[in-house]
mmCIF file of C-alpha atoms in Angstrom:
data_model
loop_
_atom_site.group_PDB
_atom_site.id
_atom_site.type_symbol
_atom_site.label_atom_id
_atom_site.label_comp_id
_atom_site.label_asym_id
_atom_site.label_seq_id
_atom_site.Cartn_x
_atom_site.Cartn_y
_atom_site.Cartn_z
ATOM 1 C CA MET Q 15 35.784 71.056 -16.381
ATOM 2 C CA LYS Q 16 33.946 71.392 -13.063
ATOM 3 C CA ILE Q 17 35.066 68.497 -10.861
ATOM 4 C CA CYS Q 18 33.917 67.610 -7.355
ATOM 5 C CA ILE Q 19 35.953 65.142 -5.303
ATOM 6 C CA LEU Q 20 34.311 63.190 -2.494
ATOM 7 C CA GLY Q 21 36.547 62.586 0.508
ATOM 8 C CA ALA Q 22 39.513 64.607 1.771
ATOM 9 C CA GLY Q 23 41.741 61.626 2.520
ATOM 10 C CA LYS Q 24 45.233 61.204 1.089
ATOM 11 C CA MET Q 25 44.058 60.226 -2.385
ATOM 12 C CA GLY Q 26 41.280 62.833 -2.479
ATOM 13 C CA THR Q 27 43.628 65.679 -1.580
ATOM 14 C CA TRP Q 28 46.250 64.389 -4.020
ATOM 15 C CA LEU Q 29 43.673 64.401 -6.825
ATOM 16 C CA THR Q 30 42.675 67.926 -5.857
ATOM 17 C CA ASP Q 31 46.269 69.133 -6.162
ATOM 18 C CA ALA Q 32 46.763 67.288 -9.457
ATOM 19 C CA LEU Q 33 43.584 68.623 -11.098
ATOM 20 C CA CYS Q 34 43.092 72.140 -9.708
ATOM 21 C CA LEU Q 35 45.524 73.883 -12.082
ATOM 22 C CA GLN Q 36 43.580 72.933 -15.212
ATOM 23 C CA HIS Q 37 40.046 72.527 -13.878
ATOM 24 C CA GLU Q 38 37.586 74.147 -11.506
ATOM 25 C CA VAL Q 39 37.745 71.781 -8.538
ATOM 26 C CA ALA Q 40 35.773 71.437 -5.320
ATOM 27 C CA ILE Q 41 36.354 68.875 -2.582
ATOM 28 C CA TYR Q 42 33.586 67.668 -0.302
ATOM 29 C CA ASP Q 43 33.992 66.206 3.167
ATOM 30 C CA PRO Q 44 31.495 66.607 6.024
ATOM 31 C CA ASP Q 45 34.444 66.737 8.448
ATOM 32 C CA MET Q 46 35.787 70.303 8.215
ATOM 33 C CA GLU Q 47 38.913 69.285 10.104
ATOM 34 C CA ARG Q 48 40.006 67.148 7.142
ATOM 35 C CA LEU Q 49 39.790 70.198 4.850
ATOM 36 C CA ARG Q 50 42.105 72.430 6.909
ATOM 37 C CA PHE Q 51 45.130 71.938 4.686
ATOM 38 C CA VAL Q 52 43.362 71.864 1.313
ATOM 39 C CA PHE Q 53 44.164 74.863 -0.861
ATOM 40 C CA ASN Q 54 43.486 76.220 -4.373
ATOM 41 C CA THR Q 55 40.023 74.694 -4.446
ATOM 42 C CA GLN Q 56 36.518 75.133 -3.050
ATOM 43 C CA ARG Q 57 35.958 73.345 0.263
ATOM 44 C CA LEU Q 58 32.465 71.926 0.741
ATOM 45 C CA THR Q 59 31.029 70.404 3.917
ATOM 46 C CA LYS Q 60 27.308 70.217 3.077
ATOM 47 C CA PRO Q 61 25.711 68.287 0.182
ATOM 48 C CA GLU Q 62 23.667 71.362 -0.703
ATOM 49 C CA GLU Q 63 26.933 73.085 -1.584
ATOM 50 C CA ILE Q 64 27.603 70.370 -4.162
ATOM 51 C CA ALA Q 65 24.289 71.266 -5.821
ATOM 52 C CA GLU Q 66 25.387 74.908 -5.974
ATOM 53 C CA PHE Q 67 28.742 73.926 -7.475
ATOM 54 C CA ALA Q 68 26.978 71.743 -10.105
ATOM 55 C CA PRO Q 69 29.883 69.443 -11.062
ATOM 56 C CA GLU Q 70 30.274 67.840 -14.476
ATOM 57 C CA LEU Q 71 32.377 65.030 -12.980
ATOM 58 C CA LEU Q 72 32.111 63.580 -9.468
ATOM 59 C CA ILE Q 73 35.202 61.595 -8.361
ATOM 60 C CA ASN Q 74 34.556 59.403 -5.342
ATOM 61 C CA ALA Q 75 37.805 59.035 -3.369
ATOM 62 C CA ALA Q 76 36.270 57.422 -0.273
ATOM 63 C CA ASN Q 77 37.593 54.103 1.046
ATOM 64 C CA LEU Q 78 36.047 51.056 -0.640
ATOM 65 C CA LYS Q 79 33.892 50.358 2.423
ATOM 66 C CA TYR Q 80 32.284 53.787 2.040
ATOM 67 C CA THR Q 81 32.354 54.232 -1.751
ATOM 68 C CA ILE Q 82 28.711 53.375 -2.444
ATOM 69 C CA PRO Q 83 27.364 55.049 0.755
ATOM 70 C CA ALA Q 84 29.307 58.200 -0.211
ATOM 71 C CA PHE Q 85 27.673 58.198 -3.644
ATOM 72 C CA GLU Q 86 24.229 57.647 -2.112
ATOM 73 C CA SER Q 87 24.670 60.502 0.373
ATOM 74 C CA VAL Q 88 25.072 63.095 -2.411
ATOM 75 C CA MET Q 89 23.099 61.562 -5.294
ATOM 76 C CA ASP Q 90 20.166 63.955 -4.844
ATOM 77 C CA PHE Q 91 22.498 66.957 -5.061
ATOM 78 C CA ILE Q 92 24.309 66.389 -8.346
ATOM 79 C CA PRO Q 93 23.070 67.236 -11.858
ATOM 80 C CA ALA Q 94 21.641 64.405 -13.954
ATOM 81 C CA SER Q 95 24.326 65.097 -16.564
ATOM 82 C CA CYS Q 96 27.169 64.680 -14.067
ATOM 83 C CA ILE Q 97 29.454 61.685 -14.724
ATOM 84 C CA LEU Q 98 30.002 59.491 -11.659
ATOM 85 C CA SER Q 99 33.508 58.210 -11.060
ATOM 86 C CA ASP Q 100 35.330 56.016 -8.560
ATOM 87 C CA ILE Q 101 38.983 55.077 -8.029
ATOM 88 C CA ALA Q 102 38.317 51.948 -5.926
ATOM 89 C CA SER Q 103 41.014 49.274 -5.861
ATOM 90 C CA VAL Q 104 38.374 46.508 -5.919
ATOM 91 C CA LYS Q 105 35.274 46.909 -8.107
ATOM 92 C CA THR Q 106 32.948 44.394 -6.426
ATOM 93 C CA GLY Q 107 29.386 45.751 -6.340
ATOM 94 C CA LEU Q 108 30.141 48.908 -8.305
ATOM 95 C CA GLU Q 109 28.984 47.600 -11.681
ATOM 96 C CA ASP Q 110 25.540 46.780 -10.253
ATOM 97 C CA PHE Q 111 25.425 50.124 -8.463
ATOM 98 C CA TYR Q 112 26.104 52.084 -11.644
ATOM 99 C CA LYS Q 113 23.485 50.094 -13.557
ATOM 100 C CA LYS Q 114 20.961 50.816 -10.821
ATOM 101 C CA THR Q 115 21.570 54.575 -10.980
ATOM 102 C CA GLY Q 116 21.255 54.676 -14.768
ATOM 103 C CA ARG Q 117 23.835 57.471 -14.820
ATOM 104 C CA ARG Q 118 26.954 57.873 -16.928
ATOM 105 C CA PHE Q 119 30.058 56.667 -15.100
ATOM 106 C CA VAL Q 120 33.770 56.083 -15.419
ATOM 107 C CA SER Q 121 35.568 53.679 -13.105
ATOM 108 C CA THR Q 122 39.361 53.789 -12.772
ATOM 109 C CA HIS Q 123 42.130 52.470 -10.557
ATOM 110 C CA PRO Q 124 45.316 54.555 -10.268
ATOM 111 C CA MET Q 125 47.714 51.857 -9.063
ATOM 112 C CA PHE Q 126 49.926 53.900 -6.781
ATOM 113 C CA GLY Q 127 49.557 55.088 -3.211
ATOM 114 C CA PRO Q 128 49.600 58.765 -2.253
ATOM 115 C CA THR Q 129 53.171 58.177 -1.065
ATOM 116 C CA PHE Q 130 54.176 58.131 -4.737
ATOM 117 C CA GLY Q 131 52.684 61.543 -5.482
ATOM 118 C CA ASN Q 132 55.911 62.772 -7.092
ATOM 119 C CA LEU Q 133 54.986 63.242 -10.742
ATOM 120 C CA LYS Q 134 58.405 62.076 -11.946
ATOM 121 C CA GLU Q 135 58.048 58.765 -10.129
ATOM 122 C CA LEU Q 136 54.549 58.157 -11.502
ATOM 123 C CA ARG Q 137 56.028 57.243 -14.874
ATOM 124 C CA GLN Q 138 56.933 53.885 -13.351
ATOM 125 C CA HIS Q 139 53.354 53.208 -12.294
ATOM 126 C CA HIS Q 140 50.108 52.053 -13.874
ATOM 127 C CA ALA Q 141 46.426 52.962 -14.057
ATOM 128 C CA ILE Q 142 43.413 50.906 -15.093
ATOM 129 C CA ILE Q 143 40.294 52.248 -16.807
ATOM 130 C CA ILE Q 144 37.185 50.056 -16.820
ATOM 131 C CA SER Q 145 36.064 49.298 -20.374
ATOM 132 C CA GLU Q 146 32.316 49.575 -19.622
ATOM 133 C CA SER Q 147 32.794 53.243 -18.682
ATOM 134 C CA ASP Q 148 31.300 56.235 -20.497
ATOM 135 C CA HIS Q 149 33.330 57.273 -23.559
ATOM 136 C CA MET Q 150 33.750 60.900 -22.466
ATOM 137 C CA GLY Q 151 34.775 59.793 -18.977
ATOM 138 C CA LYS Q 152 37.357 57.378 -20.379
ATOM 139 C CA THR Q 153 38.751 60.106 -22.622
ATOM 140 C CA PHE Q 154 39.129 62.469 -19.660
ATOM 141 C CA PHE Q 155 41.069 59.941 -17.565
ATOM 142 C CA LYS Q 156 43.201 58.775 -20.494
ATOM 143 C CA ASP Q 157 44.283 62.396 -20.951
ATOM 144 C CA PHE Q 158 44.797 62.916 -17.208
ATOM 145 C CA PHE Q 159 46.713 59.696 -16.583
ATOM 146 C CA GLY Q 160 48.638 60.180 -19.803
ATOM 147 C CA SER Q 161 49.755 63.650 -18.685
ATOM 148 C CA LEU Q 162 51.247 62.008 -15.576
ATOM 149 C CA GLY Q 163 53.125 59.473 -17.654
ATOM 150 C CA LEU Q 164 51.219 56.511 -16.219
ATOM 151 C CA ASN Q 165 50.993 53.238 -18.130
ATOM 152 C CA ILE Q 166 47.279 52.868 -18.957
ATOM 153 C CA HIS Q 167 45.409 49.564 -19.195
ATOM 154 C CA GLU Q 168 41.752 48.888 -20.009
ATOM 155 C CA TYR Q 169 39.871 45.978 -18.388
ATOM 156 C CA SER Q 170 36.265 45.034 -17.720
ATOM 157 C CA PHE Q 171 35.004 45.105 -14.121
ATOM 158 C CA GLU Q 172 35.588 41.369 -13.697
ATOM 159 C CA GLU Q 173 38.931 41.368 -15.498
ATOM 160 C CA HIS Q 174 40.066 44.184 -13.210
ATOM 161 C CA ASP Q 175 39.381 42.259 -10.003
ATOM 162 C CA GLN Q 176 40.939 39.090 -11.410
ATOM 163 C CA THR Q 177 44.052 41.002 -12.445
ATOM 164 C CA ILE Q 178 44.341 42.789 -9.102
ATOM 165 C CA ALA Q 179 44.014 39.485 -7.228
ATOM 166 C CA TYR Q 180 47.026 38.217 -9.156
ATOM 167 C CA SER Q 181 49.178 41.347 -9.411
ATOM 168 C CA LEU Q 182 48.585 42.714 -5.904
ATOM 169 C CA SER Q 183 47.089 40.028 -3.652
ATOM 170 C CA VAL Q 184 49.865 37.496 -4.346
ATOM 171 C CA PRO Q 185 52.787 39.832 -3.479
ATOM 172 C CA PHE Q 186 50.789 41.410 -0.616
ATOM 173 C CA ALA Q 187 50.032 38.026 0.971
ATOM 174 C CA SER Q 188 53.575 36.747 0.436
ATOM 175 C CA THR Q 189 55.070 39.879 1.976
ATOM 176 C CA LEU Q 190 52.705 39.783 4.949
ATOM 177 C CA VAL Q 191 53.633 36.156 5.656
ATOM 178 C CA PHE Q 192 57.326 37.107 5.482
ATOM 179 C CA ALA Q 193 56.776 40.009 7.891
ATOM 180 C CA ALA Q 194 54.697 37.837 10.234
ATOM 181 C CA CYS Q 195 57.690 35.468 10.603
ATOM 182 C CA MET Q 196 60.165 38.235 11.462
ATOM 183 C CA LYS Q 197 61.644 38.652 14.936
ATOM 184 C CA LYS Q 198 63.929 41.146 16.673
ATOM 185 C CA GLN Q 199 67.197 39.756 15.395
ATOM 186 C CA ASP Q 200 69.972 41.002 13.149
ATOM 187 C CA ALA Q 201 69.874 39.187 9.834
ATOM 188 C CA PRO Q 202 72.837 39.967 7.570
ATOM 189 C CA GLY Q 203 72.124 39.372 3.925
ATOM 190 C CA THR Q 204 71.110 41.431 0.903
ATOM 191 C CA THR Q 205 68.100 39.277 0.028
ATOM 192 C CA PHE Q 206 66.651 39.573 3.543
ATOM 193 C CA ARG Q 207 67.186 43.344 3.540
ATOM 194 C CA LYS Q 208 65.395 43.725 0.188
ATOM 195 C CA HIS Q 209 62.412 41.723 1.453
ATOM 196 C CA HIS Q 210 62.452 43.747 4.665
ATOM 197 C CA ASP Q 211 62.344 47.025 2.724
ATOM 198 C CA ILE Q 212 59.430 45.759 0.612
ATOM 199 C CA ALA Q 213 57.554 44.779 3.787
ATOM 200 C CA LYS Q 214 58.156 48.209 5.359
ATOM 201 C CA GLY Q 215 56.883 49.918 2.214
ATOM 202 C CA LEU Q 216 53.770 47.752 2.074
ATOM 203 C CA LEU Q 217 52.936 48.258 5.744
ATOM 204 C CA SER Q 218 53.308 52.026 5.391
ATOM 205 C CA GLU Q 219 50.165 51.947 3.247
ATOM 206 C CA ASP Q 220 46.737 52.629 4.735
ATOM 207 C CA ASP Q 221 45.164 49.618 6.484
ATOM 208 C CA TYR Q 222 41.911 50.153 4.598
ATOM 209 C CA LEU Q 223 43.767 49.941 1.278
ATOM 210 C CA LEU Q 224 45.482 46.682 2.263
ATOM 211 C CA THR Q 225 42.168 45.278 3.476
ATOM 212 C CA GLU Q 226 40.420 46.249 0.233
ATOM 213 C CA ILE Q 227 42.997 44.406 -1.850
ATOM 214 C CA LEU Q 228 42.972 41.285 0.304
ATOM 215 C CA MET Q 229 39.150 41.191 0.469
ATOM 216 C CA ASN Q 230 38.940 40.991 -3.320
ATOM 217 C CA PRO Q 231 36.685 37.938 -3.995
ATOM 218 C CA PHE Q 232 39.352 36.536 -6.344
ATOM 219 C CA THR Q 233 42.098 36.728 -3.696
ATOM 220 C CA THR Q 234 41.152 33.469 -1.963
ATOM 221 C CA GLY Q 235 42.086 31.350 -4.964
ATOM 222 C CA GLN Q 236 45.423 33.097 -5.354
ATOM 223 C CA VAL Q 237 46.340 32.721 -1.659
ATOM 224 C CA GLU Q 238 45.306 29.060 -1.808
ATOM 225 C CA LYS Q 239 47.901 28.582 -4.562
ATOM 226 C CA ILE Q 240 50.535 30.064 -2.238
ATOM 227 C CA ARG Q 241 49.472 27.658 0.515
ATOM 228 C CA GLN Q 242 49.684 24.669 -1.829
ATOM 229 C CA GLU Q 243 53.138 25.634 -3.105
ATOM 230 C CA LEU Q 244 54.409 26.166 0.472
ATOM 231 C CA LYS Q 245 53.007 22.801 1.489
ATOM 232 C CA GLY Q 246 54.786 21.107 -1.409
ATOM 233 C CA LEU Q 247 58.050 22.960 -0.716
ATOM 234 C CA LEU Q 248 57.908 22.041 2.965
ATOM 235 C CA ALA Q 249 57.443 18.357 2.074
ATOM 236 C CA LEU Q 250 60.519 18.457 -0.197
ATOM 237 C CA ILE Q 251 62.592 20.053 2.569
ATOM 238 C CA GLU Q 252 61.399 17.636 5.271
ATOM 239 C CA ASN Q 253 62.122 14.632 3.023
ATOM 240 C CA LYS Q 254 65.517 16.061 2.026
ATOM 241 C CA ASP Q 255 64.460 15.469 -1.559
ATOM 242 C CA THR Q 256 67.356 17.061 -3.459
ATOM 243 C CA GLU Q 257 66.117 15.962 -6.862
ATOM 244 C CA GLY Q 258 62.622 17.203 -6.069
ATOM 245 C CA LEU Q 259 63.950 20.602 -4.928
ATOM 246 C CA GLN Q 260 65.961 20.946 -8.107
ATOM 247 C CA GLY Q 261 62.813 20.210 -10.100
ATOM 248 C CA PHE Q 262 60.937 22.815 -8.068
ATOM 249 C CA LEU Q 263 63.642 25.422 -8.768
ATOM 250 C CA LYS Q 264 63.525 24.578 -12.476
ATOM 251 C CA LYS Q 265 59.752 25.105 -12.497
ATOM 252 C CA VAL Q 266 60.068 28.425 -10.682
ATOM 253 C CA ARG Q 267 62.754 29.701 -13.067
ATOM 254 C CA HIS Q 268 60.507 28.742 -15.968
ATOM 255 C CA ASN Q 269 57.631 30.735 -14.410
ATOM 256 C CA ILE Q 270 59.810 33.811 -13.991
ATOM 257 C CA GLU Q 271 61.053 33.600 -17.573
ATOM 258 C CA GLU Q 272 57.477 33.343 -18.878
#
């Protein structure tokens, strides 16, 4: 298959490496400097070169902020039969964009950062394919993600953003609050060290990625739940309500078991 990838960032270059052995791949980025260390693929810096390459699948690996503008900048240079694709972590606005273009599309979300590019480790990770996507596009990504050993899920656009708000925004927000309270002080304890390691891993991710997740329109409701639970917990502690705290712990254990 002839595949063109938009954006030579970490995820774009990772996709290039993962796909170039079985497909004819080109990567497009107007900044030639970002293409210096890309190998085994065609390097494109002008949209006219995309027209010459004539891709069958266009994978947009730009940051969420630039996903739609990146599509729009090359739309006049791709064949009408080309399937549009994005890997955005939040799908807000993309459903309407695809409808407006009238083109075939497949929207996915590989739920791992480029840091986890080791194929053996990917078997612990997940990928989402949007159910409204083109059948051929879905088949391609099911085969691709399946070859990496990823656990594949299928959600609608709205279900995706709701799920991401719960599965990513809640732990992201909780970890950021933990890290925001840290200070330069030794803190012996296994639990603290585990939380510290999680925070370091999260903050090693790209700021744009973290922002995309937290700006999900469904995140506000999830973070509000955290605020309410903290408020209730603080009241129990301030009132030295032992019975209330035990009830809180019972509720939490029940949630974890469910």
